mmCIF file of C-alpha atoms in Angstrom:
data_model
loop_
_atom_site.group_PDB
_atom_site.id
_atom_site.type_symbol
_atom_site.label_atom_id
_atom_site.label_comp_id
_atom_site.label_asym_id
_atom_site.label_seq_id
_atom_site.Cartn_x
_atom_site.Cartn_y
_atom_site.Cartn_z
ATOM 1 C CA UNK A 1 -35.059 169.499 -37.252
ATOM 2 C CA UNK A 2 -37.625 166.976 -37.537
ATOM 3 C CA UNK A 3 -36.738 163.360 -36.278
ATOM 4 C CA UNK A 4 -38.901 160.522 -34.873
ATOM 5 C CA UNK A 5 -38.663 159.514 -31.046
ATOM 6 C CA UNK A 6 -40.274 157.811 -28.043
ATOM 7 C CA UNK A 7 -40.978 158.631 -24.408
ATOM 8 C CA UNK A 8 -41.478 155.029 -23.576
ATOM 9 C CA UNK A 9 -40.887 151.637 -25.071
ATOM 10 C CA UNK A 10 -43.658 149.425 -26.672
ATOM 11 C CA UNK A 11 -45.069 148.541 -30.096
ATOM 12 C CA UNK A 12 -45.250 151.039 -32.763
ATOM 13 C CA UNK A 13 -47.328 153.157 -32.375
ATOM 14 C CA UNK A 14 -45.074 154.751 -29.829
ATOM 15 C CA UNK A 15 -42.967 156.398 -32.119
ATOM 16 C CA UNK A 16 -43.401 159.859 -32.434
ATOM 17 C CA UNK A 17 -42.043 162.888 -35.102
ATOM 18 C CA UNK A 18 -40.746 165.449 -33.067
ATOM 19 C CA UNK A 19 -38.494 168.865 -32.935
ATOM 20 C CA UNK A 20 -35.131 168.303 -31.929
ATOM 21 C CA UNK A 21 -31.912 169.705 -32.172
ATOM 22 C CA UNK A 22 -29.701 168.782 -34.983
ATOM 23 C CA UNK A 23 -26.208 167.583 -33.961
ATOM 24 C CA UNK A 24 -23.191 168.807 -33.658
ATOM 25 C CA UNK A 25 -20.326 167.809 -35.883
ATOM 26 C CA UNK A 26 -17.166 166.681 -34.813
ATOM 27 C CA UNK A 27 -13.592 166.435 -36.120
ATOM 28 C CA UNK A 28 -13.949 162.984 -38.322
ATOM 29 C CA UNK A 29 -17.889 163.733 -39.105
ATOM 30 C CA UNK A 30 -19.793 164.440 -41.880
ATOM 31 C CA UNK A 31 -22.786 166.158 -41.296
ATOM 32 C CA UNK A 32 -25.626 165.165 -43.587
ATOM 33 C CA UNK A 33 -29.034 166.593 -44.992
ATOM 34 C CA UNK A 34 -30.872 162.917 -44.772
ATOM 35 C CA UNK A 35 -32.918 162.191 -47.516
ATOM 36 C CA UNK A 36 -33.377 158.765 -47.302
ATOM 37 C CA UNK A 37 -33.190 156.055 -44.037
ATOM 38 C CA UNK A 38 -32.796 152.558 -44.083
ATOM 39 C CA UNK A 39 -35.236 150.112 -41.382
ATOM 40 C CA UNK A 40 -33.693 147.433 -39.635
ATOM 41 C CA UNK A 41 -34.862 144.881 -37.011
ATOM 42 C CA UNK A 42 -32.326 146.264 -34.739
ATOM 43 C CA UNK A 43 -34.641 149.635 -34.658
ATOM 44 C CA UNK A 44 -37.133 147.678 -33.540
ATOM 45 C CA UNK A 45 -35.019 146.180 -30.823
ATOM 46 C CA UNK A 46 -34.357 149.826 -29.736
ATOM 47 C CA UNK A 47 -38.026 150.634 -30.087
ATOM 48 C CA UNK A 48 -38.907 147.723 -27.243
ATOM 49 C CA UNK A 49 -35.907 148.523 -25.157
ATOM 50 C CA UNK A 50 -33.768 145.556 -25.508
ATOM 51 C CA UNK A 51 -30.505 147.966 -25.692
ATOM 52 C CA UNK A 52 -32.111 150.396 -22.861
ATOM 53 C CA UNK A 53 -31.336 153.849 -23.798
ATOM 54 C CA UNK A 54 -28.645 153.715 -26.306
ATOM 55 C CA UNK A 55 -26.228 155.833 -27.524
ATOM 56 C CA UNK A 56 -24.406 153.681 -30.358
ATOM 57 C CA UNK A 57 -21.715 156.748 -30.709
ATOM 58 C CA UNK A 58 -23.351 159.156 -32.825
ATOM 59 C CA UNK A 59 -26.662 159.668 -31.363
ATOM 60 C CA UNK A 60 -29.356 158.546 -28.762
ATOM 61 C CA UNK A 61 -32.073 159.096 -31.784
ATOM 62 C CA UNK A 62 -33.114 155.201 -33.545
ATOM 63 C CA UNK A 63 -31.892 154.594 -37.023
ATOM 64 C CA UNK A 64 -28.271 153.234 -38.177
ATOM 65 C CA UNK A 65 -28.376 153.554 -42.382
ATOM 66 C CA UNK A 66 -28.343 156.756 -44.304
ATOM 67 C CA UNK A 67 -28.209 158.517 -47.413
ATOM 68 C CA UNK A 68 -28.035 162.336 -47.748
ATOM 69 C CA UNK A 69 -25.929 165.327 -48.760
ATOM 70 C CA UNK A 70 -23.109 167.153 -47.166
ATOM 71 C CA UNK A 71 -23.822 169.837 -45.226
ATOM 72 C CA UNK A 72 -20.780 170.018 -43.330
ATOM 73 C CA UNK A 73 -17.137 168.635 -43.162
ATOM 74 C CA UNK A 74 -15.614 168.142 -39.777
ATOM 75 C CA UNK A 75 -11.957 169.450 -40.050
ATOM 76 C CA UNK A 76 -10.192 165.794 -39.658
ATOM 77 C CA UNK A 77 -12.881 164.096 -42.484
ATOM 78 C CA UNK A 78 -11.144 163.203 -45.397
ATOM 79 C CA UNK A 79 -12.172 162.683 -48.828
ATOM 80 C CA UNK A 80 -15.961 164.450 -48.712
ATOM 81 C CA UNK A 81 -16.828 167.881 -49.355
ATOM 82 C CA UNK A 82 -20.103 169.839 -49.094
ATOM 83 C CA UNK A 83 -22.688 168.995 -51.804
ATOM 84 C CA UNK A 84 -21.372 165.198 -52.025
ATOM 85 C CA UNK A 85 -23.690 162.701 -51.646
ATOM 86 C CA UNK A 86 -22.740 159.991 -49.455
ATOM 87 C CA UNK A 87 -24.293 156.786 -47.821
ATOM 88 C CA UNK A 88 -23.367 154.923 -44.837
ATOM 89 C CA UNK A 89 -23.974 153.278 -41.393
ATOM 90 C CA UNK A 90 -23.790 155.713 -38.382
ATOM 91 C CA UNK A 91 -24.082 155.065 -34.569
ATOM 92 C CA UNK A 92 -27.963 155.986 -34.524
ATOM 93 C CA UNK A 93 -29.942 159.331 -35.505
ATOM 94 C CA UNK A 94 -30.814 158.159 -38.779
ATOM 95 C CA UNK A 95 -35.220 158.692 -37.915
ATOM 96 C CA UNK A 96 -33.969 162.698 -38.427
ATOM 97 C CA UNK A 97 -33.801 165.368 -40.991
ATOM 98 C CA UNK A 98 -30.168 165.612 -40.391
ATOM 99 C CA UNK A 99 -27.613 163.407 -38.919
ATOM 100 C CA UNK A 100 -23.375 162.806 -38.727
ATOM 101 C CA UNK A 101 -21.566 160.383 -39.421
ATOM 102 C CA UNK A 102 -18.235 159.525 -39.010
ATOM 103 C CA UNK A 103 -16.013 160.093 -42.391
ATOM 104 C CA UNK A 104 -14.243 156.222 -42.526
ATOM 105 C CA UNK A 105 -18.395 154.580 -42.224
ATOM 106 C CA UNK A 106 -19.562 156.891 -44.985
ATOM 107 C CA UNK A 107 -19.306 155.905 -49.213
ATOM 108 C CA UNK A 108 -20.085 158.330 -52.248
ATOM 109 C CA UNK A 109 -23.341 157.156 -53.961
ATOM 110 C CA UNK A 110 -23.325 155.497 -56.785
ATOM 111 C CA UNK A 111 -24.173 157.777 -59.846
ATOM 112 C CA UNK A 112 -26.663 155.696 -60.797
ATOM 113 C CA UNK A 113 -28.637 155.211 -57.640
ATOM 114 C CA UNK A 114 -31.058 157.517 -56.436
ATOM 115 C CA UNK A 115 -31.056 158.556 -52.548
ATOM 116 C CA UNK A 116 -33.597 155.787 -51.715
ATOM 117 C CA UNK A 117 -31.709 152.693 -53.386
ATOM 118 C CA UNK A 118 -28.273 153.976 -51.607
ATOM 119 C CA UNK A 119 -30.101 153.907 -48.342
ATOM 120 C CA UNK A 120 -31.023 149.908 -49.161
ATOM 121 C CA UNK A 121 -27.479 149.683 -49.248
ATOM 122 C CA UNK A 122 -24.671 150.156 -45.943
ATOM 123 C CA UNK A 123 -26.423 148.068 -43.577
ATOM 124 C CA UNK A 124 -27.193 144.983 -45.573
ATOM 125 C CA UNK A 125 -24.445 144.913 -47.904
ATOM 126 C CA UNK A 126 -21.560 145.548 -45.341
ATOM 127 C CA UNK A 127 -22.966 142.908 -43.085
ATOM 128 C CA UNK A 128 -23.582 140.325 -45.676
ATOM 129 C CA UNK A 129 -19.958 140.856 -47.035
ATOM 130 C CA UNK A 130 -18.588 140.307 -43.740
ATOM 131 C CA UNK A 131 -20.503 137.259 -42.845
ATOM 132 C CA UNK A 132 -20.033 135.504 -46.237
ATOM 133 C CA UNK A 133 -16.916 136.749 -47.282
ATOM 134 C CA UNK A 134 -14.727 137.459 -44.851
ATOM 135 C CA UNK A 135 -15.517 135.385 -42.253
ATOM 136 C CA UNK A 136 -17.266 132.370 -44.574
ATOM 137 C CA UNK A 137 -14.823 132.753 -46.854
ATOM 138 C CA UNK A 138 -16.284 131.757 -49.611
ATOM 139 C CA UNK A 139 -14.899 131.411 -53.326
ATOM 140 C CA UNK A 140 -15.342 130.522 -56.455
ATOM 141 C CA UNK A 141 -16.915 127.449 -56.969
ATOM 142 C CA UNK A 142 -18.211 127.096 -53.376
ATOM 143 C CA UNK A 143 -21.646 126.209 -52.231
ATOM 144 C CA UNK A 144 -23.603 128.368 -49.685
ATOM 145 C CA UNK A 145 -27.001 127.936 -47.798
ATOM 146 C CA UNK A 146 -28.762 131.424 -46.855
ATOM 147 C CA UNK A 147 -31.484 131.467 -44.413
ATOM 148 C CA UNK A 148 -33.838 134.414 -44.473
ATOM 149 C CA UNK A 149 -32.505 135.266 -47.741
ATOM 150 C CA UNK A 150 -35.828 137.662 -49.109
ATOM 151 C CA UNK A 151 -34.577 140.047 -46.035
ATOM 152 C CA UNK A 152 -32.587 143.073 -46.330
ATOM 153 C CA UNK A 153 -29.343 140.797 -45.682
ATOM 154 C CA UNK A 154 -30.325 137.769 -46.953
ATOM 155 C CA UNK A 155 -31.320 139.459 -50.348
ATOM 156 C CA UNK A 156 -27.806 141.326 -50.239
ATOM 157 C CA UNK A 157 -26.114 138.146 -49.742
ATOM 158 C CA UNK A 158 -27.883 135.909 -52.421
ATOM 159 C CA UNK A 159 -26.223 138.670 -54.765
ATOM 160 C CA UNK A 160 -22.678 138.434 -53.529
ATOM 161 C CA UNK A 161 -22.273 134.447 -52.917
ATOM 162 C CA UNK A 162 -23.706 135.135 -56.712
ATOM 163 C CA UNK A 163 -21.190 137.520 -58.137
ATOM 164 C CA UNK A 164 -18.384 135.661 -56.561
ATOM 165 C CA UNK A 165 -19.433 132.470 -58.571
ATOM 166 C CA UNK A 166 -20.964 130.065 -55.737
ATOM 167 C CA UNK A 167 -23.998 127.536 -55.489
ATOM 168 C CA UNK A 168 -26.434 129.065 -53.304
ATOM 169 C CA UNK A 169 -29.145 127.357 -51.865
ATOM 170 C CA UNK A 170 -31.878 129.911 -50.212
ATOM 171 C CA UNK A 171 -35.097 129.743 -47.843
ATOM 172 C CA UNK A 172 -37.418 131.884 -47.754
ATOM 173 C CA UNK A 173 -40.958 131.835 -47.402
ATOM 174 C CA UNK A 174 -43.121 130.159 -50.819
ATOM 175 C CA UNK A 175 -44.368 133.666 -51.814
ATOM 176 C CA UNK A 176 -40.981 134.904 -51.978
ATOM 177 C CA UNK A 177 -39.234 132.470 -53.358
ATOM 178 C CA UNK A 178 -39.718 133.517 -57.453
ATOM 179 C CA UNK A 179 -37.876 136.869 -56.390
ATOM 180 C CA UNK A 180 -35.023 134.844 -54.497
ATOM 181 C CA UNK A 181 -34.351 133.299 -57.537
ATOM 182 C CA UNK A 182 -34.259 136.569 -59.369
ATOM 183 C CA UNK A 183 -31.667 137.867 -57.314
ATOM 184 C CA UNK A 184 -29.230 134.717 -57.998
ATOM 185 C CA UNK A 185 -30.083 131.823 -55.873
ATOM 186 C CA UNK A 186 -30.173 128.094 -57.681
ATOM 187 C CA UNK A 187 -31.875 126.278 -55.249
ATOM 188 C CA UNK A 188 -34.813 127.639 -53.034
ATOM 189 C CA UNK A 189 -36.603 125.957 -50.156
ATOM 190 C CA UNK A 190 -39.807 126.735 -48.500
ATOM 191 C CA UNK A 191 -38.876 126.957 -45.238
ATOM 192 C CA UNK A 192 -42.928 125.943 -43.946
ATOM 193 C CA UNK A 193 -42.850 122.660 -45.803
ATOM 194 C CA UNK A 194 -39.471 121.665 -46.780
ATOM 195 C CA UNK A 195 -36.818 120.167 -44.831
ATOM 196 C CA UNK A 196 -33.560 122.213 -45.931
ATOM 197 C CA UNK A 197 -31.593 119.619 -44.790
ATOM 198 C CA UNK A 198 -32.883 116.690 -47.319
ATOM 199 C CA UNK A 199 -32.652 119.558 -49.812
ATOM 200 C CA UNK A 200 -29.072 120.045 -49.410
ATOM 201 C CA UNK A 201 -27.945 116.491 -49.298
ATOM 202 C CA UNK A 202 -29.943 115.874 -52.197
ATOM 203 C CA UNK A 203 -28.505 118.715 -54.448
ATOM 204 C CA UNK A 204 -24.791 118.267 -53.065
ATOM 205 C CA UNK A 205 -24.430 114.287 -53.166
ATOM 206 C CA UNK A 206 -24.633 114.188 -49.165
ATOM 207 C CA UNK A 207 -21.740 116.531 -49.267
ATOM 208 C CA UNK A 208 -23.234 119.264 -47.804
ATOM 209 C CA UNK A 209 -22.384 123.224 -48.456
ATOM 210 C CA UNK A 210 -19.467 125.326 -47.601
ATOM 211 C CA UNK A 211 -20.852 127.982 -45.790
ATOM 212 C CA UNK A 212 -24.253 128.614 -43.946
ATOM 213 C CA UNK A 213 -25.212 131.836 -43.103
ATOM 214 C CA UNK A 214 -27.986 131.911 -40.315
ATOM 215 C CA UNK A 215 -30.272 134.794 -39.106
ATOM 216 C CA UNK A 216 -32.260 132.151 -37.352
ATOM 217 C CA UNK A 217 -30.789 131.310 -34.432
ATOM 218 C CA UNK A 218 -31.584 128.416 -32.074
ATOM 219 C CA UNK A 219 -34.136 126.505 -34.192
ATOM 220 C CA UNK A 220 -31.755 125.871 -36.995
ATOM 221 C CA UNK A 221 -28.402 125.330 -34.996
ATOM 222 C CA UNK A 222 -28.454 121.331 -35.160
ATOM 223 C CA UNK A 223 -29.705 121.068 -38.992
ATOM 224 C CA UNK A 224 -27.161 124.045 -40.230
ATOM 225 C CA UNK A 225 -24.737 121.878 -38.431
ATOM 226 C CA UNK A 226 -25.845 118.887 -40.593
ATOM 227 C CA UNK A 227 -25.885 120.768 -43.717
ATOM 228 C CA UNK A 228 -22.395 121.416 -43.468
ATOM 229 C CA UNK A 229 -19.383 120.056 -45.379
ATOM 230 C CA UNK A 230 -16.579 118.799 -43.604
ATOM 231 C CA UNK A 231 -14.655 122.009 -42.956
ATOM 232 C CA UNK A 232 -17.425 124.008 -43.158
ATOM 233 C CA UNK A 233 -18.306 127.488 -41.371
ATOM 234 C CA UNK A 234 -21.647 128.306 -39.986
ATOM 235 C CA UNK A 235 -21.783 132.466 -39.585
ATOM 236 C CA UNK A 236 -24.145 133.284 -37.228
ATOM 237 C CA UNK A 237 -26.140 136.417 -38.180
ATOM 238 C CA UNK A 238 -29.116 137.186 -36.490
ATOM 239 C CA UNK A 239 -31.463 135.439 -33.670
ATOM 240 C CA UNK A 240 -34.745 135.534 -35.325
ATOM 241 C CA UNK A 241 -36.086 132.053 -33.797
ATOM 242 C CA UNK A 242 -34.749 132.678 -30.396
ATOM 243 C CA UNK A 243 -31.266 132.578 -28.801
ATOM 244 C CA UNK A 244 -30.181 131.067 -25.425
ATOM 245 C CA UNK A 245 -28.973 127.754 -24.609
ATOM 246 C CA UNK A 246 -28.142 125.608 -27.682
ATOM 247 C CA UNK A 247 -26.882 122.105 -27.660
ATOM 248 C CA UNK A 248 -24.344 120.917 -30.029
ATOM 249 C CA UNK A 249 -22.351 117.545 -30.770
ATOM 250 C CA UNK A 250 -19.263 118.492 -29.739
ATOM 251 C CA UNK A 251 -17.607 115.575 -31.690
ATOM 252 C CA UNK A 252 -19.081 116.728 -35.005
ATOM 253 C CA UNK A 253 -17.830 120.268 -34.729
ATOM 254 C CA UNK A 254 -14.118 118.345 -33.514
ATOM 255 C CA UNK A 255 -14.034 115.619 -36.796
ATOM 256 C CA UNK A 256 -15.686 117.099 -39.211
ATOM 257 C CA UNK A 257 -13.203 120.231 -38.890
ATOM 258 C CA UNK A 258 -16.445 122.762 -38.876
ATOM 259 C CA UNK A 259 -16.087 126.280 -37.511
ATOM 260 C CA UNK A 260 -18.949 128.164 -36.031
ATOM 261 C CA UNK A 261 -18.467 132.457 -35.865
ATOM 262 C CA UNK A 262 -21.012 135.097 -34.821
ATOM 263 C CA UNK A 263 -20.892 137.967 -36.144
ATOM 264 C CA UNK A 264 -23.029 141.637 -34.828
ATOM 265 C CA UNK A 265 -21.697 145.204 -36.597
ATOM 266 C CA UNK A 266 -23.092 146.990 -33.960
ATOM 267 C CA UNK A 267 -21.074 145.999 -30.872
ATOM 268 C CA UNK A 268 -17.925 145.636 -32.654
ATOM 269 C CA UNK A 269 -15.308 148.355 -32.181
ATOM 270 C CA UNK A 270 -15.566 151.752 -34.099
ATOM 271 C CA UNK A 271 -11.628 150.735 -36.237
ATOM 272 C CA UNK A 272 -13.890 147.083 -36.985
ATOM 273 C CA UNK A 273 -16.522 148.691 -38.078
ATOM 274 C CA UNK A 274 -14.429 151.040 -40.200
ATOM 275 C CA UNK A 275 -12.746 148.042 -41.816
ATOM 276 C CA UNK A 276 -15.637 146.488 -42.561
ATOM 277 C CA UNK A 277 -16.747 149.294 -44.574
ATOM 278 C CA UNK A 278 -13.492 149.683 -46.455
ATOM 279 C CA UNK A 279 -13.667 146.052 -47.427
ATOM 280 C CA UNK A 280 -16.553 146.268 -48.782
ATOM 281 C CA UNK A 281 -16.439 148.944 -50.608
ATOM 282 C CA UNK A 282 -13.036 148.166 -52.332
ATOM 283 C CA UNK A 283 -14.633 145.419 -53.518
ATOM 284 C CA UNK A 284 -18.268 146.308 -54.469
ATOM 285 C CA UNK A 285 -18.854 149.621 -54.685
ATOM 286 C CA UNK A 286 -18.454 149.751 -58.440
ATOM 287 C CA UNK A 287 -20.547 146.808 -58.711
ATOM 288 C CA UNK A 288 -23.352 149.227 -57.880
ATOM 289 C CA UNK A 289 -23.296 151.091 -61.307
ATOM 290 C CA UNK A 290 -26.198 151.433 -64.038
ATOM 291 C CA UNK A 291 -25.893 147.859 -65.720
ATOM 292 C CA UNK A 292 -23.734 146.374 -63.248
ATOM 293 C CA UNK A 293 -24.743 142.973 -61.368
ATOM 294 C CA UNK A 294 -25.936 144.013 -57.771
ATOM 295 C CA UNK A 295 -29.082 146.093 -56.680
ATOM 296 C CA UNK A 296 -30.109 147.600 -53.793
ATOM 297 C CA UNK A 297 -33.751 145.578 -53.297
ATOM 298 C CA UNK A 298 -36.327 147.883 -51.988
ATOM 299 C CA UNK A 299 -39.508 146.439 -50.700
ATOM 300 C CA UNK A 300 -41.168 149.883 -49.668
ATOM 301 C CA UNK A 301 -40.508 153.766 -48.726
ATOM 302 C CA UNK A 302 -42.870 155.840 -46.082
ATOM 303 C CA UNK A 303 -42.496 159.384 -45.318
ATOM 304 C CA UNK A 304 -40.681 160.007 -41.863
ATOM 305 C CA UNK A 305 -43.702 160.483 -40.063
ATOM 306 C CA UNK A 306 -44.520 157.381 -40.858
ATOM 307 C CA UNK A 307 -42.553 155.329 -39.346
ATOM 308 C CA UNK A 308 -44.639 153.721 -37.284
ATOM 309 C CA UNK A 309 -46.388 151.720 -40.236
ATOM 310 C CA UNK A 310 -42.741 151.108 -42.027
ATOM 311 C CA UNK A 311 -42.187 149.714 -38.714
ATOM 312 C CA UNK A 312 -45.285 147.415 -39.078
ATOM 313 C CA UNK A 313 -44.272 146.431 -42.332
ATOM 314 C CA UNK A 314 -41.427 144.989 -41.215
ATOM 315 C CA UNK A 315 -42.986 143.084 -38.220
ATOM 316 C CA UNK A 316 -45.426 141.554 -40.316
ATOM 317 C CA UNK A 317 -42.202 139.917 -42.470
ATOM 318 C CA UNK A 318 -44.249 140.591 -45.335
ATOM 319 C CA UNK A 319 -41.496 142.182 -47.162
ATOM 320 C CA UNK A 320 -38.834 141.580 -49.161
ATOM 321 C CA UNK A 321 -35.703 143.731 -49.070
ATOM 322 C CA UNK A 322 -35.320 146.833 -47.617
ATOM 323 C CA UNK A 323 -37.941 149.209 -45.958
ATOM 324 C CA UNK A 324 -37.177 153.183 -46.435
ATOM 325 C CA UNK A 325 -37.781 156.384 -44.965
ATOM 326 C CA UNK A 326 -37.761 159.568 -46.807
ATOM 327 C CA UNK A 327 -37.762 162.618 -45.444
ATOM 328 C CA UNK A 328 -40.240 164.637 -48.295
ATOM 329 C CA UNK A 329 -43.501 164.129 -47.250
ATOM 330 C CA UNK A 330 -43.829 162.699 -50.615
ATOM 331 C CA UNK A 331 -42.482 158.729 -49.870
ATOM 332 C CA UNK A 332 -44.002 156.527 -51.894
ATOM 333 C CA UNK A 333 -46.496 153.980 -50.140
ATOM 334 C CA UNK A 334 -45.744 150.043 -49.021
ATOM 335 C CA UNK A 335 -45.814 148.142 -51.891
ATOM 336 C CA UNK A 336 -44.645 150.969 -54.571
ATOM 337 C CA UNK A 337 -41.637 148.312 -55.335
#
C-alpha cells in the first residue's frame, strides 16, 4: 500500500509517499480502506521529531484521524461489519492507503457526510467535547472564551459551547473572524490588536466568563486567568505560544475558587481515550445529520502525495478548519472550501 513517510526529521519537504506493508489486524481492530485523513499539528510534531520515533499503538506511520471502509473485522470488534463506513482517531498510520483501528475509537459516518467531512471530524470534535464539556463543564446559559477558535478545534468548539446554549467569545485572527461568527460565536476579538481581556470585562460587566479554553499556552496564562469568573476553569489545550515555566498568583487561583486542567488525547490511556469517544458520540453524533446544527469545517483537501504542501498549509496558519488528505489522486486543491 501506498503511505507517506520520512527517513529523517525536518521541514516538509521530507515527507515522502512510499510502498509499505499494510497492517495487520488484531482482535478489537477494524481494518480500513482510507479514503480520507485528517492533518493535525501533532503530525507536524512527529514530522520534526518532538515524540522521537513513535508508535502511538497502532502504527509507527504519522497520521491520527480517519475515514474509510471496512475491509476487515477483527474477531473481538463489535458493532462494524465489512462495507461500513466508519470514522475515528487511531494510534498513527493514518498518511496510508489502509490503516486499523481499534473498534471502541471508531463511529459510523454520518449518512449525510461524505468521506472527506467525516475525516474533519474525530480529532477536533472529541477533543473539543472533552475540553469544554467535560472537563469545562459548561451549560446552558454559561459564557466561554475560545482562543484559536478558526482552527480545527477551536472551530469544533465554537459549535458545541453553541449548541449547548452558551455566550462565546472567540479570537481569531481579523481575516477569520466573519467565518467565526458563522459558526456561532457572539463576540470575536482580533487577537493582533485587541486586548481580549478589556473585551471580556466589557461584554460580561467585569464578571468575566465561565470557561476558557486555551491552545495558546504561556503567553495567555496570566490574562485567561483574569478573564475568568470566580469559579471559573481554564482547560488547557494546546501550547501554540510556547510552554515552560509559567508564573501564576497563587492567591487568585486560592479566592477566586478557579480551577486550571490540561488536557492531551494522545497520552491518555487507551480505556480514556475510548471514553472520550463514547461521550461524544452519545451526545453528538446525530447532530451531524443533513440539516442538523454542527459541520465538519474543511479548509482544504490534497491528494496523499501531497502532503507535504497540506503540511505547509497548515504551518502558514492560513487556514481555517480542517486540512484533508484523500487518497484518489483526484483531492481537490487548497482553497476548494
Amino acid at each position: 500500500m501506498k503511505a507517506i513517510t520520512f527517513e529523517e526529521f525536518g521541514e516538509a519537504d521530507v515527507l515522502r509517499l512510499v510502498d509499505v506493508p499494510a497492517p495487520e489486524i488484531r482482535p478489537d481492530d477494524l481494518l480500513v480502506r482510507v479514503h480520507a485523513a485528517g492533518v493535525n499539528r501533532a503530525d507536524l510534531l512527529h514530522r520534526r521529531g518532538s515524540y522521537g520515533r513513535p508508535d502511538f499503538g497502532d502504527s509507527t506511520l504519522m497520521g491520527l484521524e480517519i475515514a474509510g471502509e471496512v475491509l476487515e473485522v477483527g474477531h473481538a470488534a463489535q458493532g462494524y461489519e465489512v462495507g461500513d463506513r466508519v470514522m475515528g482517531v487511531v494510534g498513527g498510520g493514518a498518511y496510508a492507503e489502509i490503516a486499523r483501528i481499534d473498534w471502541r475509537m471508531a463511529m459510523p459516518v454520518p449518512a449525510s457526510l461524505d468521506y472527506v467531512h467525516a475525516a474533519a471530524i474525530p480529532e477536533v470534535f472529541v477533543t473539543a467535547h472533552e475540553a469544554l464539556l467535560h472537563l469545562g463543564r459548561v451549560e446552558l446559559g454559561d459564557s466561554v472564551l475560545i482562543h484559536a477558535a478558526a482552527g480545527g478545534v477551536g472551530s469544533a468548539a465554537v459549535q458545541l459551547a453553541y449548541a449547548t446554549g452558551a455566550t462565546v467569545f472567540a479570537t481569531a485572527d481579523a481575516s477569520k473572524l466573519e467565518r467565526v461568527v458563522q459558526l456561532g460565536a457572539d463576540y470575536v476579538i482580533d487577537y493582533r490588536t485587541q486586548d481580549f481581556v478589556e473585551i471580556v470585562a466589557s461584554k460580561t460587566g467585569k464578571r468575566g466568563v465561565d470557561v476558557v479554553i486555551d491552545f495558546v499556552g504561556a503567553p495567555y496564562l496570566a490574562r485567561n486567568i483574569a478573564s475568568l469568573a470566580n469559579g471559573g476553569r481554564l482547560v488547557q489545550v494546546g501550547m501554540l505560544g510556547g510552554g515552560g515555566k509559567v508564573g501564576v498568583e497563587l492567591a487568585q487561583i486560592l479566592y477566586r475558587h478557579l480551577q486550571i486542567i490540561g488536557t492531551v488525547m494522545k497520552s491518555r490511556p487507551q480505556a480514556d481515550k475510548h471514553a472520550m469517544v463514547q461521550r461524544f458520540r452519545e451526545r453528538w453524533l446525530d447532530r451531524f445529520a443533513a440539516g442538523a446544527c454542527l459541520e465538519p469545517v474543511v479548509d482544504s483537501t490534497f491528494p496523499l502525495a501531497r502532503a507535504t504542501d497540506a503540511h505547509r498549509r497548515m504551518e502558514s496558519s492560513a487556514n481555517v478548519g480542517k486540512i484533508i488528505l484523500t487518497m484518489m489522486p483526484s483531492g481537490r486543491e487548497a482553497g476548494a472550501f
